[in-house]
Short mmCIF file of C-alpha atoms in Angstrom, two decimals:
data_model
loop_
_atom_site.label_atom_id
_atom_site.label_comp_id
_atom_site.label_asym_id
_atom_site.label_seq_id
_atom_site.Cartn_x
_atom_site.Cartn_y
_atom_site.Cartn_z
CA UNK A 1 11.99 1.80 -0.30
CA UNK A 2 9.53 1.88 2.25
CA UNK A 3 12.52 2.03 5.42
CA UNK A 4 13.89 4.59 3.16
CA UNK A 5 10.62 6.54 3.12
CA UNK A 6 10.65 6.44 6.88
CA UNK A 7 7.54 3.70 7.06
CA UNK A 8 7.68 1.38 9.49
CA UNK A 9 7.53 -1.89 7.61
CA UNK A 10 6.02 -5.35 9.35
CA UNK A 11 5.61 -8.39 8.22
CA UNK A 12 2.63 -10.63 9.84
CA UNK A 13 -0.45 -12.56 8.83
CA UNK A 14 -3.63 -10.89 9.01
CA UNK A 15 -6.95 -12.04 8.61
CA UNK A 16 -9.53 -10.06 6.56
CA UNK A 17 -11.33 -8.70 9.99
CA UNK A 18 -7.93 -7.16 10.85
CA UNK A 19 -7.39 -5.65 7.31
CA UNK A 20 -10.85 -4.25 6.76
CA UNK A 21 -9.83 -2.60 10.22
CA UNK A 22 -7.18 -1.02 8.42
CA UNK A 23 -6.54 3.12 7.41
CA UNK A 24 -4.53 1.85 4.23
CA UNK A 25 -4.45 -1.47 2.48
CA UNK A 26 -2.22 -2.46 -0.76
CA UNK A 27 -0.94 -5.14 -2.94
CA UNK A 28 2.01 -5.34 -4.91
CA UNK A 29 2.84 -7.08 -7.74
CA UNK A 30 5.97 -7.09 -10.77
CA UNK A 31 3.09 -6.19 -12.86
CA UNK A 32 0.58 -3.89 -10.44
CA UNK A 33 3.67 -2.22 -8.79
CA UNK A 34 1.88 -1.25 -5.39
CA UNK A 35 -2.04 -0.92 -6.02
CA UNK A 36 -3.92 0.36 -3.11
CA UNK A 37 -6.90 -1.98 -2.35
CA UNK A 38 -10.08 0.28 -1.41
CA UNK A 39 -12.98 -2.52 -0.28
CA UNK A 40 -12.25 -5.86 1.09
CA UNK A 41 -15.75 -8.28 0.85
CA UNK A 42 -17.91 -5.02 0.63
CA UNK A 43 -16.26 -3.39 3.60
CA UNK A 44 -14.82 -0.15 2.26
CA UNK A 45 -11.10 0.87 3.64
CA UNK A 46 -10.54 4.33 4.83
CA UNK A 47 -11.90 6.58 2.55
CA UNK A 48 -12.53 4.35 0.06
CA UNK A 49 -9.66 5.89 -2.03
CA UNK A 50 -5.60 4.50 -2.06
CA UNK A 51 -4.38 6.45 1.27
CA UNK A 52 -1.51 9.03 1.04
CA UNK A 53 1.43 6.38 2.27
CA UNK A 54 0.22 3.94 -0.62
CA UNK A 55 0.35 6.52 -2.90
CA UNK A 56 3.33 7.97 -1.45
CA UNK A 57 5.04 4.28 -1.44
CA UNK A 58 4.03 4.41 -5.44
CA UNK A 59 6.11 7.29 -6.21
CA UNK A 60 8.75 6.52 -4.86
CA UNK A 61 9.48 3.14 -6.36
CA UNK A 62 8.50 4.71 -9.53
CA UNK A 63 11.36 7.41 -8.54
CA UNK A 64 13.62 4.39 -7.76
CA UNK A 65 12.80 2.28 -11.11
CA UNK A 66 14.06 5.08 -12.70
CA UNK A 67 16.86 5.97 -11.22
#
């Protein structure tokens, strides 16, 4: 879904310096779906609020559950 939004997907391990580093942070889970994560140990990410490409990302599984 992500590809098919035109995201550029990686997969790596990251430590939590490198995340809290990060515009955009998420999880996703069967249950959660794809929650954005907003503070990481007290460090807040971005703007403290699940980014545009998280929320974005949310849609359109939603779309593709759906469909």
């Amino acid at each position: 879904i992500a590809a098919r939004e035109g995201m550029t997907i990686r997969q790596e391990a990251l430590s939590v310096a490198d995340l809290q580093l990060c515009d955009e942070v998420f999880i996703t889970s069967s249950i959660r779906e794809i929650l954005g994560v907003v503070t990481i140990d007290g460090v807040t990410i971005g703007d403290g609020k699940p980014g545009v490409k998280t929320r974005r990302l949310l849609d359109a599984f939603r779309a593709h559950v759906r469909d």
